[in-house]
Amino acid sequence: MNVNKPFWRRVLPFALLLALPATASAHTAISGVGDFLGGVLHPVTTPLHLLLLLGLGLLAGQHAPLNLKIPLATFIPVSALALVFTMTGMVKTVYPPVLIGLTLVVGLLVALEKPLPAVVTGTLFGLAALALGLDSTVENGRVISIARTLLGTWLGLTLALIDIAYYLSFFTRQKWQQVGIRVAGSWITAASFMILAFALRR
């Protein structure tokens, strides 16, 4: 690998890969698994969702000591309500630039490494939960099947956020580790910016 390549050339392939499924994030069947497990896996098999969750986990676990009270107090109930609302069929998907824009903001905040006021933290995690939930519509199926899938999705979203933040908290003690987290935030920001440009161009 040529380390002298411009930053954008190193990030571009990753950004293009993420941009491919940007137009549809609704549930599709995952062969070999049931409704519930398919729901659990949905957040980590949808690139835009995974990138946003990664940014949220970095933001929540970036500052020691680990305190997930406010992020979880908003993320868990809002994501649950959003997922339940998808059963009405009124919202089929979330406009991709909304998800990408949220990811860009989260990545930028991680890169800046500035502590956020509680109200800002709650609002940001609430908006992210709302977007992720509404963008996880189940395409078709019986009511009980849809309910199992959405329950799995809610669990998958919650566990992904908690796990990323929890394990990241072990790597915030040294200065170089903190710099590494900020670099990851910068990468998320750069990737989101390019994905957003491609999405808007479409």
Coordinates of N, CA and C in Angstrom, one line a residue:
M1 N 0.8 -1.2 0.0 CA 0.0 0.0 0.0 C 0.9 1.2 0.0
N2 N 0.5 2.2 -0.9 CA 1.3 3.4 -0.9 C 0.8 4.4 0.0
V3 N 1.5 4.7 1.1 CA 1.0 5.6 2.2 C 1.1 7.0 1.7
N4 N 1.7 7.3 0.5 CA 1.8 8.7 0.0 C 0.6 9.1 -0.8
K5 N -0.3 8.1 -1.0 CA -1.5 8.5 -1.7 C -2.3 9.5 -1.0
P6 N -3.0 10.4 -1.8 CA -3.9 11.4 -1.1 C -4.9 10.7 -0.3
F7 N -5.3 11.4 0.8 CA -6.3 10.8 1.7 C -7.6 10.3 1.0
W8 N -8.1 11.1 0.1 CA -9.3 10.8 -0.6 C -9.2 9.6 -1.4
R9 N -8.0 9.3 -2.0 CA -7.9 8.1 -2.8 C -7.8 6.8 -2.0
R10 N -7.4 7.0 -0.7 CA -7.4 5.8 0.2 C -8.8 5.5 0.7
V11 N -9.6 6.5 0.8 CA -11.0 6.4 1.4 C -12.0 6.0 0.3
L12 N -11.8 6.5 -0.9 CA -12.7 6.4 -2.0 C -13.3 5.0 -2.2
P13 N -12.4 3.9 -2.3 CA -13.0 2.6 -2.5 C -14.0 2.2 -1.4
F14 N -13.6 2.5 -0.2 CA -14.5 2.2 1.0 C -15.8 3.0 0.9
A15 N -15.7 4.2 0.5 CA -16.9 5.0 0.3 C -17.8 4.5 -0.8
L16 N -17.2 4.1 -1.9 CA -18.0 3.6 -3.0 C -18.8 2.3 -2.6
L17 N -18.1 1.5 -1.9 CA -18.7 0.2 -1.4 C -19.9 0.5 -0.6
L18 N -19.8 1.5 0.3 CA -20.9 1.8 1.2 C -22.1 2.5 0.4
A19 N -21.7 3.2 -0.7 CA -22.7 3.9 -1.4 C -23.6 3.0 -2.2
L20 N -23.2 1.8 -2.5 CA -23.9 1.0 -3.4 C -25.4 0.7 -2.9
P21 N -25.6 0.3 -1.6 CA -26.9 0.0 -1.2 C -27.7 1.2 -0.6
A22 N -27.2 2.4 -0.9 CA -27.8 3.6 -0.2 C -29.2 3.9 -0.5
T23 N -29.8 3.2 -1.6 CA -31.1 3.6 -2.0 C -32.2 2.7 -1.3
A24 N -31.8 1.6 -0.6 CA -32.8 0.8 0.0 C -32.2 0.1 1.2
S25 N -32.8 0.3 2.4 CA -32.3 -0.4 3.6 C -33.4 -1.2 4.3
A26 N -34.5 -1.4 3.6 CA -35.6 -2.2 4.2 C -35.1 -3.6 4.4
H27 N -35.8 -4.3 5.3 CA -35.5 -5.7 5.5 C -35.7 -6.6 4.3
T28 N -34.7 -7.4 4.0 CA -34.8 -8.4 3.0 C -34.5 -9.7 3.7
A29 N -35.0 -10.8 3.2 CA -34.7 -12.1 3.8 C -33.3 -12.5 3.8
I30 N -32.8 -13.0 4.9 CA -31.4 -13.6 5.0 C -31.6 -15.1 5.0
S31 N -31.1 -15.7 4.0 CA -31.3 -17.2 3.9 C -30.6 -17.9 5.0
G32 N -31.3 -18.9 5.5 CA -30.8 -19.8 6.5 C -31.0 -19.3 7.9
V33 N -31.7 -18.2 8.1 CA -31.9 -17.7 9.5 C -33.4 -17.4 9.6
G34 N -33.9 -17.4 10.8 CA -35.3 -17.1 11.1 C -35.6 -15.6 11.1
D35 N -36.8 -15.3 11.4 CA -37.3 -13.9 11.4 C -36.5 -13.1 12.5
F36 N -36.4 -13.6 13.7 CA -35.8 -12.9 14.8 C -34.3 -12.7 14.6
L37 N -33.6 -13.8 14.2 CA -32.2 -13.6 13.9 C -31.9 -12.8 12.7
G38 N -32.8 -12.8 11.7 CA -32.6 -11.9 10.6 C -32.7 -10.5 11.0
G39 N -33.6 -10.2 11.9 CA -33.8 -8.9 12.5 C -32.5 -8.4 13.2
V40 N -32.0 -9.3 14.1 CA -30.8 -9.0 14.8 C -29.6 -8.7 13.9
L41 N -29.5 -9.4 12.8 CA -28.4 -9.2 11.9 C -28.6 -8.0 11.0
H42 N -29.8 -7.5 10.8 CA -30.1 -6.5 9.9 C -29.2 -5.2 10.1
P43 N -29.1 -4.7 11.3 CA -28.2 -3.5 11.4 C -26.8 -3.6 11.0
V44 N -26.2 -4.8 11.2 CA -24.8 -5.0 10.8 C -24.6 -5.5 9.4
T45 N -25.7 -5.8 8.7 CA -25.6 -6.2 7.3 C -26.1 -5.0 6.4
T46 N -26.4 -3.9 6.9 CA -26.8 -2.7 6.2 C -25.7 -1.7 6.4
P47 N -24.9 -1.5 5.3 CA -23.7 -0.6 5.5 C -24.0 0.8 6.1
L48 N -25.0 1.5 5.6 CA -25.3 2.8 6.2 C -25.7 2.7 7.6
H49 N -26.4 1.7 8.0 CA -26.8 1.6 9.4 C -25.6 1.3 10.3
L50 N -24.7 0.4 9.8 CA -23.5 0.0 10.5 C -22.6 1.1 10.7
L51 N -22.4 2.0 9.7 CA -21.5 3.1 9.8 C -22.0 4.1 10.8
L52 N -23.3 4.3 10.8 CA -23.9 5.2 11.8 C -23.8 4.7 13.2
L53 N -24.0 3.4 13.4 CA -23.9 2.7 14.7 C -22.5 2.8 15.2
L54 N -21.5 2.6 14.3 CA -20.1 2.7 14.6 C -19.8 4.1 15.1
G55 N -20.3 5.1 14.4 CA -20.0 6.4 14.9 C -20.7 6.7 16.2
L56 N -21.9 6.3 16.4 CA -22.6 6.5 17.7 C -21.8 5.8 18.9
G57 N -21.4 4.5 18.6 CA -20.6 3.8 19.6 C -19.3 4.5 20.0
L58 N -18.6 5.0 19.0 CA -17.4 5.8 19.2 C -17.7 7.0 20.1
L59 N -18.7 7.7 19.7 CA -19.1 8.9 20.4 C -19.5 8.6 21.9
A60 N -20.2 7.6 22.1 CA -20.7 7.2 23.4 C -19.6 6.7 24.3
G61 N -18.6 6.0 23.7 CA -17.5 5.4 24.5 C -16.2 6.2 24.5
Q62 N -16.2 7.3 23.9 CA -15.0 8.1 23.7 C -14.4 8.7 24.9
H63 N -15.3 9.1 25.8 CA -14.8 9.8 27.0 C -14.9 9.0 28.3
A64 N -13.9 8.9 29.0 CA -13.8 8.1 30.3 C -14.3 9.1 31.4
P65 N -15.0 8.5 32.4 CA -15.5 7.1 32.5 C -16.7 6.9 31.6
L66 N -16.9 5.6 31.2 CA -18.0 5.3 30.3 C -19.3 5.6 31.0
N67 N -20.1 6.4 30.3 CA -21.5 6.7 30.8 C -22.5 6.6 29.7
L68 N -23.3 5.6 29.7 CA -24.2 5.3 28.6 C -25.6 5.7 29.0
K69 N -25.8 6.4 30.2 CA -27.1 6.7 30.7 C -28.0 7.5 29.7
I70 N -27.4 8.6 29.3 CA -28.2 9.5 28.4 C -28.4 8.9 27.0
P71 N -27.3 8.4 26.4 CA -27.4 7.7 25.0 C -28.5 6.6 25.0
L72 N -28.4 5.7 26.0 CA -29.4 4.6 26.0 C -30.8 5.0 26.4
A73 N -30.9 6.0 27.3 CA -32.2 6.5 27.7 C -33.0 7.1 26.6
T74 N -32.3 7.6 25.5 CA -33.0 8.1 24.4 C -33.0 7.1 23.2
F75 N -31.9 6.4 23.0 CA -31.8 5.5 21.9 C -32.8 4.3 22.0
I76 N -32.8 3.7 23.1 CA -33.6 2.4 23.3 C -35.1 2.7 23.1
P77 N -35.7 3.6 23.8 CA -37.2 3.8 23.6 C -37.5 4.4 22.2
V78 N -36.7 5.4 21.7 CA -37.0 6.0 20.4 C -36.9 5.0 19.3
S79 N -35.9 4.1 19.3 CA -35.7 3.1 18.3 C -36.9 2.1 18.3
A80 N -37.3 1.8 19.5 CA -38.5 0.8 19.7 C -39.7 1.5 19.1
L81 N -40.0 2.7 19.4 CA -41.2 3.4 18.9 C -41.2 3.5 17.4
A82 N -40.0 3.8 16.9 CA -39.8 4.0 15.4 C -40.1 2.7 14.7
L83 N -39.6 1.6 15.3 CA -39.8 0.3 14.6 C -41.2 -0.1 14.7
V84 N -41.9 0.1 15.8 CA -43.3 -0.2 15.9 C -44.1 0.7 14.8
F85 N -43.7 1.9 14.7 CA -44.4 2.8 13.7 C -44.3 2.3 12.3
T86 N -43.2 1.6 11.9 CA -43.0 1.1 10.6 C -44.1 0.1 10.2
M87 N -44.7 -0.5 11.2 CA -45.8 -1.5 11.0 C -47.1 -0.9 10.4
T88 N -47.2 0.5 10.5 CA -48.3 1.2 9.9 C -48.2 1.3 8.4
G89 N -47.0 1.1 7.9 CA -46.8 1.2 6.5 C -46.7 2.7 6.0
M90 N -46.8 3.6 6.9 CA -46.8 5.0 6.5 C -45.4 5.5 6.0
V91 N -44.4 4.8 6.6 CA -43.0 5.2 6.2 C -42.3 3.9 5.7
K92 N -41.9 4.0 4.4 CA -41.3 2.8 3.8 C -39.8 2.8 4.0
T93 N -39.2 4.0 3.9 CA -37.7 4.1 4.1 C -37.4 5.5 4.4
V94 N -36.2 5.8 4.9 CA -35.7 7.1 5.2 C -34.8 7.6 4.0
Y95 N -35.0 8.8 3.6 CA -34.2 9.4 2.5 C -32.7 9.2 2.9
P96 N -31.9 8.5 2.1 CA -30.5 8.1 2.4 C -29.7 9.3 2.9
P97 N -29.7 10.5 2.2 CA -28.9 11.6 2.7 C -29.2 12.0 4.2
V98 N -30.4 11.7 4.7 CA -30.6 12.0 6.1 C -29.7 11.1 7.0
L99 N -29.7 9.8 6.7 CA -28.8 8.9 7.4 C -27.4 9.2 7.3
I100 N -27.0 9.5 6.1 CA -25.6 9.9 5.8 C -25.2 11.2 6.5
G101 N -26.1 12.1 6.5 CA -25.9 13.4 7.1 C -25.7 13.3 8.6
L102 N -26.5 12.4 9.3 CA -26.4 12.1 10.7 C -25.0 11.5 11.0
T103 N -24.6 10.5 10.1 CA -23.4 9.9 10.3 C -22.2 10.8 10.2
L104 N -22.3 11.8 9.2 CA -21.3 12.8 9.0 C -21.1 13.6 10.3
V105 N -22.2 14.1 10.9 CA -22.2 14.9 12.1 C -21.6 14.1 13.2
V106 N -22.0 12.9 13.4 CA -21.5 12.0 14.5 C -20.0 11.8 14.3
G107 N -19.5 11.5 13.1 CA -18.1 11.3 12.8 C -17.3 12.6 13.1
L108 N -17.9 13.7 12.8 CA -17.2 15.0 13.0 C -17.0 15.3 14.5
L109 N -18.1 15.0 15.3 CA -18.0 15.2 16.7 C -17.0 14.2 17.4
V110 N -16.9 13.0 16.9 CA -15.9 12.1 17.4 C -14.5 12.6 17.1
A111 N -14.3 13.1 15.9 CA -13.0 13.7 15.5 C -12.6 14.9 16.3
L112 N -13.6 15.7 16.7 CA -13.3 16.9 17.5 C -13.1 16.6 18.9
E113 N -13.6 15.5 19.4 CA -13.4 15.0 20.8 C -13.8 16.0 21.8
K114 N -14.9 16.7 21.6 CA -15.4 17.7 22.6 C -16.6 17.1 23.3
P115 N -16.5 17.2 24.7 CA -17.7 16.7 25.5 C -19.0 17.5 25.1
L116 N -20.1 16.8 25.0 CA -21.3 17.4 24.5 C -22.3 17.6 25.7
P117 N -23.0 18.7 25.7 CA -24.1 18.9 26.7 C -25.1 17.7 26.7
A118 N -25.7 17.4 27.8 CA -26.6 16.3 27.9 C -27.7 16.4 26.9
V119 N -28.3 17.6 26.7 CA -29.4 17.8 25.8 C -29.0 17.6 24.3
V120 N -27.8 17.9 24.0 CA -27.3 17.7 22.6 C -27.1 16.2 22.4
T121 N -26.5 15.5 23.4 CA -26.3 14.1 23.3 C -27.6 13.3 23.2
G122 N -28.6 13.7 24.0 CA -29.9 13.0 23.9 C -30.6 13.3 22.6
T123 N -30.5 14.5 22.1 CA -31.1 14.8 20.8 C -30.5 14.0 19.7
L124 N -29.2 14.0 19.7 CA -28.4 13.3 18.6 C -28.7 11.8 18.6
F125 N -28.7 11.2 19.7 CA -29.0 9.8 19.8 C -30.4 9.5 19.5
G126 N -31.3 10.4 19.9 CA -32.7 10.2 19.6 C -33.0 10.3 18.1
L127 N -32.4 11.3 17.4 CA -32.6 11.4 16.0 C -32.0 10.2 15.2
A128 N -30.9 9.7 15.7 CA -30.3 8.6 15.0 C -31.1 7.3 15.2
A129 N -31.7 7.2 16.4 CA -32.6 6.0 16.7 C -33.8 6.1 15.8
L130 N -34.4 7.3 15.7 CA -35.6 7.5 14.9 C -35.3 7.1 13.4
A131 N -34.1 7.6 12.9 CA -33.8 7.3 11.5 C -33.5 5.9 11.3
L132 N -32.8 5.2 12.2 CA -32.5 3.8 12.0 C -33.7 3.0 12.1
G133 N -34.6 3.3 13.0 CA -35.8 2.5 13.2 C -36.7 2.7 12.0
L134 N -37.0 3.9 11.6 CA -37.9 4.1 10.4 C -37.3 3.5 9.1
D135 N -36.0 3.4 9.1 CA -35.4 2.8 7.8 C -35.3 1.3 7.9
S136 N -35.9 0.7 8.9 CA -35.8 -0.8 9.0 C -37.2 -1.4 8.8
T137 N -37.9 -0.9 7.9 CA -39.2 -1.4 7.5 C -39.1 -2.9 7.0
V138 N -40.0 -3.8 7.5 CA -40.1 -5.1 7.0 C -40.9 -5.1 5.7
E139 N -40.4 -5.6 4.6 CA -41.0 -5.5 3.3 C -42.4 -6.2 3.2
N140 N -42.4 -7.5 3.7 CA -43.7 -8.2 3.7 C -43.7 -9.3 4.7
G141 N -44.8 -10.0 4.9 CA -44.9 -11.1 5.8 C -46.1 -11.0 6.7
R142 N -46.3 -12.0 7.5 CA -47.4 -12.0 8.5 C -47.1 -11.1 9.6
V143 N -48.1 -10.7 10.3 CA -47.9 -9.7 11.4 C -47.0 -10.3 12.5
I144 N -47.1 -11.6 12.8 CA -46.3 -12.2 13.9 C -44.8 -12.3 13.4
S145 N -44.7 -12.5 12.1 CA -43.3 -12.6 11.5 C -42.7 -11.3 11.5
I146 N -43.4 -10.2 11.1 CA -42.9 -8.9 11.1 C -42.5 -8.5 12.5
A147 N -43.4 -8.8 13.5 CA -43.1 -8.4 14.9 C -41.8 -9.1 15.4
R148 N -41.6 -10.3 15.1 CA -40.4 -11.0 15.5 C -39.1 -10.4 14.8
T149 N -39.3 -10.0 13.6 CA -38.2 -9.4 12.9 C -37.8 -8.0 13.5
L150 N -38.8 -7.2 13.8 CA -38.6 -5.9 14.3 C -38.0 -6.0 15.8
L151 N -38.5 -7.0 16.5 CA -37.9 -7.2 17.9 C -36.5 -7.5 17.8
G152 N -36.1 -8.4 16.8 CA -34.7 -8.7 16.6 C -33.9 -7.5 16.2
T153 N -34.5 -6.7 15.3 CA -33.8 -5.5 14.9 C -33.5 -4.5 16.0
W154 N -34.5 -4.4 16.9 CA -34.4 -3.5 18.1 C -33.2 -4.0 19.0
L155 N -33.2 -5.3 19.2 CA -32.1 -5.9 20.0 C -30.8 -5.8 19.3
G156 N -30.8 -5.9 18.0 CA -29.5 -5.8 17.2 C -29.0 -4.4 17.3
L157 N -29.8 -3.4 17.1 CA -29.4 -2.0 17.2 C -28.9 -1.7 18.6
T158 N -29.6 -2.1 19.6 CA -29.2 -1.8 21.0 C -27.9 -2.5 21.4
L159 N -27.7 -3.8 21.1 CA -26.5 -4.5 21.4 C -25.3 -4.0 20.6
A160 N -25.5 -3.6 19.4 CA -24.4 -3.0 18.6 C -23.9 -1.8 19.2
L161 N -24.8 -0.9 19.6 CA -24.4 0.4 20.2 C -23.7 0.2 21.5
I162 N -24.2 -0.7 22.4 CA -23.6 -1.0 23.7 C -22.3 -1.6 23.6
D163 N -22.2 -2.6 22.7 CA -20.9 -3.3 22.5 C -19.8 -2.4 22.0
I164 N -20.1 -1.6 21.0 CA -19.1 -0.8 20.5 C -18.6 0.2 21.5
A165 N -19.5 0.9 22.2 CA -19.1 1.8 23.3 C -18.4 1.2 24.4
Y166 N -18.9 0.0 24.8 CA -18.3 -0.7 26.0 C -16.8 -1.1 25.7
Y167 N -16.6 -1.8 24.6 CA -15.3 -2.3 24.3 C -14.3 -1.1 23.9
L168 N -14.9 -0.1 23.3 CA -14.0 1.1 23.0 C -13.5 1.7 24.3
S169 N -14.3 1.7 25.4 CA -13.9 2.4 26.6 C -12.6 1.8 27.2
F170 N -12.2 0.6 26.8 CA -11.0 0.0 27.3 C -9.8 0.6 26.5
F171 N -10.1 1.4 25.5 CA -9.0 1.9 24.7 C -9.0 3.5 24.7
T172 N -9.3 4.0 25.8 CA -9.3 5.5 25.9 C -8.3 6.0 27.0
R173 N -7.5 5.1 27.5 CA -6.6 5.5 28.6 C -5.3 6.2 28.1
Q174 N -4.8 5.8 27.0 CA -3.6 6.4 26.5 C -3.8 7.4 25.4
K175 N -2.9 8.4 25.3 CA -3.1 9.5 24.4 C -3.2 9.0 22.9
W176 N -2.3 8.0 22.6 CA -2.3 7.5 21.2 C -3.6 6.8 20.9
Q177 N -4.2 6.2 21.9 CA -5.5 5.5 21.7 C -6.6 6.5 21.4
Q178 N -6.6 7.6 22.1 CA -7.5 8.7 21.9 C -7.4 9.3 20.5
V179 N -6.1 9.4 20.1 CA -5.9 9.9 18.7 C -6.4 9.0 17.7
G180 N -6.2 7.7 17.9 CA -6.8 6.7 17.0 C -8.3 6.8 16.9
I181 N -9.0 7.0 18.0 CA -10.4 7.1 17.9 C -10.8 8.4 17.1
R182 N -10.1 9.5 17.3 CA -10.3 10.7 16.5 C -10.1 10.4 15.0
V183 N -9.1 9.7 14.7 CA -8.8 9.3 13.3 C -9.9 8.5 12.7
A184 N -10.4 7.6 13.5 CA -11.6 6.8 13.1 C -12.8 7.7 12.8
G185 N -13.0 8.7 13.7 CA -14.1 9.7 13.4 C -13.9 10.5 12.2
S186 N -12.6 10.8 11.9 CA -12.3 11.5 10.7 C -12.6 10.7 9.4
W187 N -12.3 9.4 9.5 CA -12.6 8.5 8.4 C -14.1 8.4 8.2
I188 N -14.8 8.3 9.2 CA -16.3 8.2 9.1 C -16.8 9.5 8.5
T189 N -16.3 10.6 8.9 CA -16.7 11.9 8.3 C -16.4 12.0 6.8
A190 N -15.2 11.6 6.5 CA -14.8 11.7 5.1 C -15.6 10.8 4.2
A191 N -15.8 9.5 4.7 CA -16.6 8.6 3.9 C -18.0 9.0 3.8
S192 N -18.6 9.6 4.9 CA -20.0 10.0 4.8 C -20.1 11.2 3.8
F193 N -19.1 12.1 3.8 CA -19.2 13.2 2.9 C -19.2 12.8 1.5
M194 N -18.4 11.8 1.1 CA -18.3 11.4 -0.3 C -19.6 10.6 -0.6
I195 N -20.1 9.8 0.3 CA -21.3 9.0 0.1 C -22.5 10.0 -0.1
L196 N -22.5 11.1 0.7 CA -23.5 12.1 0.6 C -23.5 12.8 -0.8
A197 N -22.3 13.1 -1.2 CA -22.1 13.7 -2.6 C -22.7 12.8 -3.7
F198 N -22.4 11.5 -3.6 CA -22.9 10.6 -4.6 C -24.4 10.4 -4.5
A199 N -24.9 10.4 -3.3 CA -26.4 10.2 -3.1 C -27.1 11.4 -3.7
L200 N -26.6 12.6 -3.4 CA -27.3 13.8 -3.8 C -27.2 14.0 -5.3
R201 N -26.1 13.5 -5.9 CA -25.9 13.6 -7.3 C -26.9 12.7 -8.1
R202 N -27.3 11.6 -7.5 CA -28.3 10.7 -8.1 C -29.6 11.5 -8.2

